[in-house]
Short mmCIF file of C-alpha atoms in Angstrom, two decimals:
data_model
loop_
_atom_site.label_atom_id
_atom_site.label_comp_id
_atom_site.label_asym_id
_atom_site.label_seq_id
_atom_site.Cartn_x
_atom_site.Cartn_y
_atom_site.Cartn_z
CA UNK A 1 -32.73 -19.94 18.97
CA UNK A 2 -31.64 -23.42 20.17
CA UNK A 3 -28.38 -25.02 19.09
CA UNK A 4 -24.88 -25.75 20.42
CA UNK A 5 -23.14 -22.45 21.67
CA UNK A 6 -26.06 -20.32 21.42
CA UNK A 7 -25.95 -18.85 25.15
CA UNK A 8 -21.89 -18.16 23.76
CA UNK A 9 -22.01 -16.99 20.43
CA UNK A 10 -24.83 -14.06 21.92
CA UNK A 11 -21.72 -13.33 24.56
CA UNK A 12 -19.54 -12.98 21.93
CA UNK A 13 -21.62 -10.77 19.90
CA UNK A 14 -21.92 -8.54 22.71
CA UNK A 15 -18.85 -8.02 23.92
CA UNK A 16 -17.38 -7.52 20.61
CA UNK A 17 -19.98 -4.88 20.01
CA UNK A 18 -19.15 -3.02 23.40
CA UNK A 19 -15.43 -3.14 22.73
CA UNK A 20 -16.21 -1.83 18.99
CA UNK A 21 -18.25 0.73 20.36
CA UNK A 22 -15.82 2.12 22.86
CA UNK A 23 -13.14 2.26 20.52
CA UNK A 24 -15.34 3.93 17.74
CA UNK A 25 -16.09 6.91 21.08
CA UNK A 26 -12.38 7.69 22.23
CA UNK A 27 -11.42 8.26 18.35
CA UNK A 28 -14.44 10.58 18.61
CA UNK A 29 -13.85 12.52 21.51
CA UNK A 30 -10.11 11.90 22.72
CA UNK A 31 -8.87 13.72 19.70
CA UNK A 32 -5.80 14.51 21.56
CA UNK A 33 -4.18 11.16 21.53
CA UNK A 34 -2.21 11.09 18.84
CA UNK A 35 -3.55 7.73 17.39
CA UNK A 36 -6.93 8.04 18.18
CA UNK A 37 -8.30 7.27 14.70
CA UNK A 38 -6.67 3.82 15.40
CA UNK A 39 -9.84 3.78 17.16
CA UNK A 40 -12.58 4.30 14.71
CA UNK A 41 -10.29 1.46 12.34
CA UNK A 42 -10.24 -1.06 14.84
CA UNK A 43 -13.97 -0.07 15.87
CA UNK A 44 -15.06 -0.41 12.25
CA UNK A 45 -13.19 -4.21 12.00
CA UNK A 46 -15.36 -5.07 14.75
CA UNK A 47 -18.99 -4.41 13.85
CA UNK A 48 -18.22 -6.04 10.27
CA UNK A 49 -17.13 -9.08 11.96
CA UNK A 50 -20.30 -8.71 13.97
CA UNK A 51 -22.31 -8.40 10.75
CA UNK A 52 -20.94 -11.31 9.07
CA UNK A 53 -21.59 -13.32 12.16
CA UNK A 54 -25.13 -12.52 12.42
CA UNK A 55 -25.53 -14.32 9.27
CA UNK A 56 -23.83 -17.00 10.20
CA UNK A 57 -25.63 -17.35 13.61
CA UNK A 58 -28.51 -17.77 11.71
CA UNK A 59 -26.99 -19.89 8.57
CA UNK A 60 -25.68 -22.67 11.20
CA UNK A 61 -28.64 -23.11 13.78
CA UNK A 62 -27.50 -26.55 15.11
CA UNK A 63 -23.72 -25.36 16.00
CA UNK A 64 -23.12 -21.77 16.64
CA UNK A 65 -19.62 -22.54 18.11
CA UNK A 66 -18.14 -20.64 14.50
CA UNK A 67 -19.14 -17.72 15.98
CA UNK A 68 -17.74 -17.76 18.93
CA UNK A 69 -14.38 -18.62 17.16
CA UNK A 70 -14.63 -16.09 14.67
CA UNK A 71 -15.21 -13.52 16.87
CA UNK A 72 -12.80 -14.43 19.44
CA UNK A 73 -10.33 -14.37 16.69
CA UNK A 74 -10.57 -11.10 15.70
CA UNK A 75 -10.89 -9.61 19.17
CA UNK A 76 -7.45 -11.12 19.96
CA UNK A 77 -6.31 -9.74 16.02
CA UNK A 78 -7.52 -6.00 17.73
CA UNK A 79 -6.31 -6.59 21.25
CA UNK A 80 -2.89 -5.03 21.32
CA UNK A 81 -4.44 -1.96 20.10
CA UNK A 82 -7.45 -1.65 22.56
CA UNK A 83 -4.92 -2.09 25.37
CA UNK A 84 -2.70 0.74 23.79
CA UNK A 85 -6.22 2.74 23.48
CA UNK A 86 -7.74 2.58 26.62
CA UNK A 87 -4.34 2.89 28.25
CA UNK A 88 -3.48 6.22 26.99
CA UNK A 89 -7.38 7.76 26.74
CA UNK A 90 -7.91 6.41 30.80
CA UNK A 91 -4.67 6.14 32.76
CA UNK A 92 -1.47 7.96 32.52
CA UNK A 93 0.00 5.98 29.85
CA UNK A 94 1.43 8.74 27.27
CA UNK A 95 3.23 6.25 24.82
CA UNK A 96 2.50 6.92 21.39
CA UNK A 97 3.74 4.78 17.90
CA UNK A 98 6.12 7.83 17.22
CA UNK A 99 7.94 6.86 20.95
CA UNK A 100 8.43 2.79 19.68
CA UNK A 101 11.12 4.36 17.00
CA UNK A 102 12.95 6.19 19.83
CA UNK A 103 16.95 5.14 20.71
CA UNK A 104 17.12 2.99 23.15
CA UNK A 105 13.48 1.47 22.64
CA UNK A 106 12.80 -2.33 22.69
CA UNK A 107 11.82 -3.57 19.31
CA UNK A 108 8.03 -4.24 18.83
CA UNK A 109 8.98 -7.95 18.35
CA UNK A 110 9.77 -8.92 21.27
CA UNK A 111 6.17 -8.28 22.47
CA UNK A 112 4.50 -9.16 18.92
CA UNK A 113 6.17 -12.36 18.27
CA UNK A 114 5.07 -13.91 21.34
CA UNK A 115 1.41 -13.07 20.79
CA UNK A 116 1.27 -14.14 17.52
CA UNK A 117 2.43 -17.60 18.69
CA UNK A 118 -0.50 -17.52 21.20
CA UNK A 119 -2.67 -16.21 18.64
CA UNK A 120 -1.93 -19.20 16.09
CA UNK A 121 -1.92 -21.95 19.11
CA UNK A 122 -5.18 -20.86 20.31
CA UNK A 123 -6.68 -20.50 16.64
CA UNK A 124 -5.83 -24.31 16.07
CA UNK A 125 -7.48 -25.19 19.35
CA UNK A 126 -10.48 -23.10 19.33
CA UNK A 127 -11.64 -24.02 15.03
CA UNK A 128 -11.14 -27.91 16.42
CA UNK A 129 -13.33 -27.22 19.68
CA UNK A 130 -15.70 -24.97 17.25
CA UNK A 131 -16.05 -28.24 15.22
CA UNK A 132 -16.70 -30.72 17.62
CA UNK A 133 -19.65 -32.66 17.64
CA UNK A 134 -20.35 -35.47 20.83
CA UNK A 135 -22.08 -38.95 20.40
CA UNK A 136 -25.42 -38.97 20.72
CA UNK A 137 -27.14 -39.27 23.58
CA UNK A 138 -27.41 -42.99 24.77
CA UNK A 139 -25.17 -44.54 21.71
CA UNK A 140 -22.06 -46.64 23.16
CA UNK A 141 -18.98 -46.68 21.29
CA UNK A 142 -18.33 -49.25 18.65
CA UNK A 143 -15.24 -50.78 17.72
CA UNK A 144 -12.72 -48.71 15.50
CA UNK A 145 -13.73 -51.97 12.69
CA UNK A 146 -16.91 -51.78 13.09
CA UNK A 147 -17.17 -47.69 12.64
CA UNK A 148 -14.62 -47.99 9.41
CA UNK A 149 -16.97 -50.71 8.07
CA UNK A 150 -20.21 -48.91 8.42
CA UNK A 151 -18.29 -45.72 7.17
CA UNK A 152 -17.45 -47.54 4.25
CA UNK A 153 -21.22 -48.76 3.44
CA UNK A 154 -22.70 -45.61 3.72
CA UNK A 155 -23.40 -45.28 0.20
CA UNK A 156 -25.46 -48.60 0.01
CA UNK A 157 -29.21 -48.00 -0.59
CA UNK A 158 -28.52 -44.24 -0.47
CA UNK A 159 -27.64 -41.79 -2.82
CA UNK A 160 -24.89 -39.23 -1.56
CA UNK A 161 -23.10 -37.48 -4.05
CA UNK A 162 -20.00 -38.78 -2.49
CA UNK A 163 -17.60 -41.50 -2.47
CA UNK A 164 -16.07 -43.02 0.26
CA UNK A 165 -12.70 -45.43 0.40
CA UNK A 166 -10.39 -47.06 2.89
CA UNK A 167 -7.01 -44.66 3.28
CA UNK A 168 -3.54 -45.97 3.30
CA UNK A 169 -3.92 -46.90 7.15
CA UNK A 170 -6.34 -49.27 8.45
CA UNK A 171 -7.71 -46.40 10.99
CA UNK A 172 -8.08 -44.09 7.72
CA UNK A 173 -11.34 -43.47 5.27
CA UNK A 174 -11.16 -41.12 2.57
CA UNK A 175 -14.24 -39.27 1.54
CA UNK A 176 -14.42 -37.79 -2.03
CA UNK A 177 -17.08 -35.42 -4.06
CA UNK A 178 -16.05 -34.22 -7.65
CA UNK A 179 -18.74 -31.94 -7.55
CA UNK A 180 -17.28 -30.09 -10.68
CA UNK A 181 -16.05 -32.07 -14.33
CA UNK A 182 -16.63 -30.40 -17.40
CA UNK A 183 -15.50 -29.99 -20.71
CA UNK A 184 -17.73 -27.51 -23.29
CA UNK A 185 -16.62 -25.04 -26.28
CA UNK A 186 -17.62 -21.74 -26.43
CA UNK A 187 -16.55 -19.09 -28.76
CA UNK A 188 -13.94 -21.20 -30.54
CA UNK A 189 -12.32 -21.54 -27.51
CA UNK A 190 -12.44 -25.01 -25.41
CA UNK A 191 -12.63 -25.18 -21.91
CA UNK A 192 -12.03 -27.51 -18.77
CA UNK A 193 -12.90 -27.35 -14.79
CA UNK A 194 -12.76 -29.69 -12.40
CA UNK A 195 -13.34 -29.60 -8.76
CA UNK A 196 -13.37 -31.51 -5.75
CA UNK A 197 -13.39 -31.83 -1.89
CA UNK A 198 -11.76 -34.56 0.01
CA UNK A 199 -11.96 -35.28 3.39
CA UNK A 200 -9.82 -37.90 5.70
CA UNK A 201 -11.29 -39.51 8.37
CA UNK A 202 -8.84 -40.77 10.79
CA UNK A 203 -10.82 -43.07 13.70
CA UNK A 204 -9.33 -42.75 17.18
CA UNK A 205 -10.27 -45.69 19.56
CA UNK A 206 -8.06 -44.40 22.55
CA UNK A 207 -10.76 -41.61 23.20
CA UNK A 208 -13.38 -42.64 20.35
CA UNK A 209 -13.17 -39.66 18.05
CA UNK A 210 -13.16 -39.61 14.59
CA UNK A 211 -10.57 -36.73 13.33
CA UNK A 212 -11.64 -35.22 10.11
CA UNK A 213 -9.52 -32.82 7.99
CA UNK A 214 -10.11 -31.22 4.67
CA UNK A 215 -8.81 -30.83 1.60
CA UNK A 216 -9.87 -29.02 -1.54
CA UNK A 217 -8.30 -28.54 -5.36
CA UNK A 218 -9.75 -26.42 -8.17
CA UNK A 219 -8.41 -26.10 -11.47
CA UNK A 220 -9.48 -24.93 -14.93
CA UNK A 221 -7.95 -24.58 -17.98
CA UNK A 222 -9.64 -23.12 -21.47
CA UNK A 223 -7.44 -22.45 -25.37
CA UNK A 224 -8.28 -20.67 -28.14
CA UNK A 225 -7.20 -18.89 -30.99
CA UNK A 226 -6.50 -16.02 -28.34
CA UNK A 227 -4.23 -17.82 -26.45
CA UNK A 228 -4.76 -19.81 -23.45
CA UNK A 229 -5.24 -19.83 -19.59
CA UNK A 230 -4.32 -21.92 -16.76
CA UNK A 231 -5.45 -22.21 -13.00
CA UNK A 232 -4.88 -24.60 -10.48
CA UNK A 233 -5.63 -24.26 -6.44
CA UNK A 234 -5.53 -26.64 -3.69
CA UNK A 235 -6.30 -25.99 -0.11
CA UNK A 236 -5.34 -28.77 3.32
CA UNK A 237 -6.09 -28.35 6.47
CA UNK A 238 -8.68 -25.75 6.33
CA UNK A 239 -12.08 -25.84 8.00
CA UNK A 240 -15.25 -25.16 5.73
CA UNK A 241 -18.26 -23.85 8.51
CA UNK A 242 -20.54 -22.98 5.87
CA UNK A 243 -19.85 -23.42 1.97
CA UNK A 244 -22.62 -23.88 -0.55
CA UNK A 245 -22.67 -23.00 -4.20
CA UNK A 246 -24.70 -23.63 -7.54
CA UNK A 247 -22.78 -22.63 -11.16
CA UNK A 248 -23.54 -22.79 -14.67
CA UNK A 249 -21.63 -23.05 -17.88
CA UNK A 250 -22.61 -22.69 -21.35
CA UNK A 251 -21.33 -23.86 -24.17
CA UNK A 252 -21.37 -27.16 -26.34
CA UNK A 253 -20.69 -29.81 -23.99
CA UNK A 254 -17.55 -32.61 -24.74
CA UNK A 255 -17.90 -36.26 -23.05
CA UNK A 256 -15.82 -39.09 -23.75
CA UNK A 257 -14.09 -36.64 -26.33
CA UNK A 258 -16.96 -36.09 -28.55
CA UNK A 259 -20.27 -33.23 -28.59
CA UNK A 260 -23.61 -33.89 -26.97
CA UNK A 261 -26.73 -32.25 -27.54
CA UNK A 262 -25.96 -29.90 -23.91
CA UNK A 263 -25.34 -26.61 -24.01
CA UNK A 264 -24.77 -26.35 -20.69
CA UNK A 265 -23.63 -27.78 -17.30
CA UNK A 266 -24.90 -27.12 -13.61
CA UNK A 267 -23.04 -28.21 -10.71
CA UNK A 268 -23.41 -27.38 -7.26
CA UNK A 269 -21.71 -27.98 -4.04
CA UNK A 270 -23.05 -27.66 -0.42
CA UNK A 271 -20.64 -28.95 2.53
CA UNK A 272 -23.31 -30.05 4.53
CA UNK A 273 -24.59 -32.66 1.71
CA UNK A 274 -21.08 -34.26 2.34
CA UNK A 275 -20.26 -33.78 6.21
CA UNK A 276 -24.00 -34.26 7.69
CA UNK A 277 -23.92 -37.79 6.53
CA UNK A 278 -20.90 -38.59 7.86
CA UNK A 279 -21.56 -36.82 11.12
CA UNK A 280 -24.61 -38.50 12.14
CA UNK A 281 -23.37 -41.78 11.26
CA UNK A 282 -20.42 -41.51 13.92
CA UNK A 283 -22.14 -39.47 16.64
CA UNK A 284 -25.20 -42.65 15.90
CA UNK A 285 -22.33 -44.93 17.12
CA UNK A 286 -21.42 -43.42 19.87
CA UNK A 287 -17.68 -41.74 18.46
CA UNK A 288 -17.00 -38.03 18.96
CA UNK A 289 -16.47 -36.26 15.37
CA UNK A 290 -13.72 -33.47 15.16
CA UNK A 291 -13.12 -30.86 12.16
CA UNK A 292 -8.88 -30.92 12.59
CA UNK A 293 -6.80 -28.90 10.72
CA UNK A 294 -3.54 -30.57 11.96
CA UNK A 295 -2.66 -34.50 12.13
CA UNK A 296 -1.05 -33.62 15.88
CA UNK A 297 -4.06 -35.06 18.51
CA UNK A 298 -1.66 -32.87 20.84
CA UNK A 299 -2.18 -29.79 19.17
CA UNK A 300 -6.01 -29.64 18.10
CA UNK A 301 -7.50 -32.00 20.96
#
């Protein structure tokens, strides 16, 4: 049961569970508020999220600080309606949603838009904080050089399914894995995918931390006689906790614009092939390594 944020994430868990549970009993036996089924909805949202957490409590044993974030998250989503809840089924709050429509009422807004700025702020803060991993125990800091040249060696004598380049700044490494590049025929009709994950590594030496954000495209294409299809996604800034994933396609394979004896193609992906790596070898050195999803040190620490 060991691992960063373990004593937190089983906090979490439980207080999400007793604020689930006594939403899920006032929609059950204050049937004479007017929105007390708000109750059993909001209720509901909150065991799932428990549910998915337990497997991720047990899918990330060295860092459990995801669950903690998750679950704060969607207590805060649910918070302006277990106020409203436990205000009008245990004090002598009588507002209702009918009364917010009422002449002379303040809009919603004014209350909502506020929140949802905290919300946001502390979402940016806490998925940075959930993603933050400290040096090693006994390593010193080296220099910011030193760190991008060892960063950039990583790959010699090993065999990581990734590549790794210097960025456009000199405190800037850029971390690649097409993990996905295909072209096969099937069914008279040809298709295409191609997938990868990038992440930037920005390297700090004011306060020795190594700022890493993501970014992710995924596009496939396939023609025929029945037409064709197009589909193209890219994702920045987003965190991945937990991501793995193993896919086959079948069909005569194409490389270098010509058929090989294949008919098929296996790829699979598995974020902790490509972060782990990365992570030891700056924590090893005595540098701090931060999942961002914002280039503003001001905003996600």
């Amino acid at each position: 049961m060991e691992g960063k944020g373990t004593a937190l994430a089983l906090g979490a868990m439980g207080i999400t569970v007793i604020l689930a549970l006594s939403l899920i009993y006032i929609a059950w036996t204050r049937t004479d508020i007017h929105d007390h089924m708000l109750g059993a909805v909001l209720g509901i949202i909150l065991l799932a999220a428990v549910l998915a957490m337990v497997f991720l409590f047990f899918a990330m044993p060295d860092n459990r600080r995801p669950v903690v974030f998750f679950l704060t998250f969607f207590v805060l989503l649910t918070l302006p309606g277990n106020v409203f809840l436990h205000a009008r089924a245990y004090t002598g709050f009588s507002l209702n949603a009918y009364d917010l429509d009422a002449p002379g009422m303040p809009s919603p807004l004014l209350f909502l838009l506020p929140y949802i700025v905290m919300m946001a702020l502390v979402f940016i803060r806490l998925v940075s904080w959930s993603m933050t991993f400290d040096p090693e125990p006994g390593s010193r800091p080296i220099t910011r050089q030193d760190l991008h040249q060892r960063l950039r060696a990583i790959n010699d004598g090993a065999q990581f399914p990734f590549t790794v380049t210097p960025g456009k700044r000199p405190d800037e490494i850029i971390v690649d894995w097409k993990y996905a590049d295909a072209v096969w025929l099937d069914l008279l009709r040809a298709h295409k995918i191609s997938e990868l994950t990038r992440l930037t590594i920005r390297l700090d030496e004011s306060d020795h931390t190594a700022r890493v954000r993501e970014m992710s495209y995924q596009f496939s294409a396939s023609g025929g006689a029945g037409g064709a299809g197009l589909s193209f996604k890219m994702q920045w800034g987003a965190v991945t906790f937990y991501e793995t994933k193993r896919e086959t396609v079948y069909g005569i394979q194409i490389e270098n614009g010509r058929p090989v004896a294949r008919l098929s193609y296996s790829y699979r992906f598995d974020i902790r092939e490509m972060r782990d790596p990365l992570l030891k070898l700056i924590t090893s050195n005595g540098w701090t390594f931060r999942c961002v999803t914002l280039p503003f040190k001001w905003l996600t620490g």
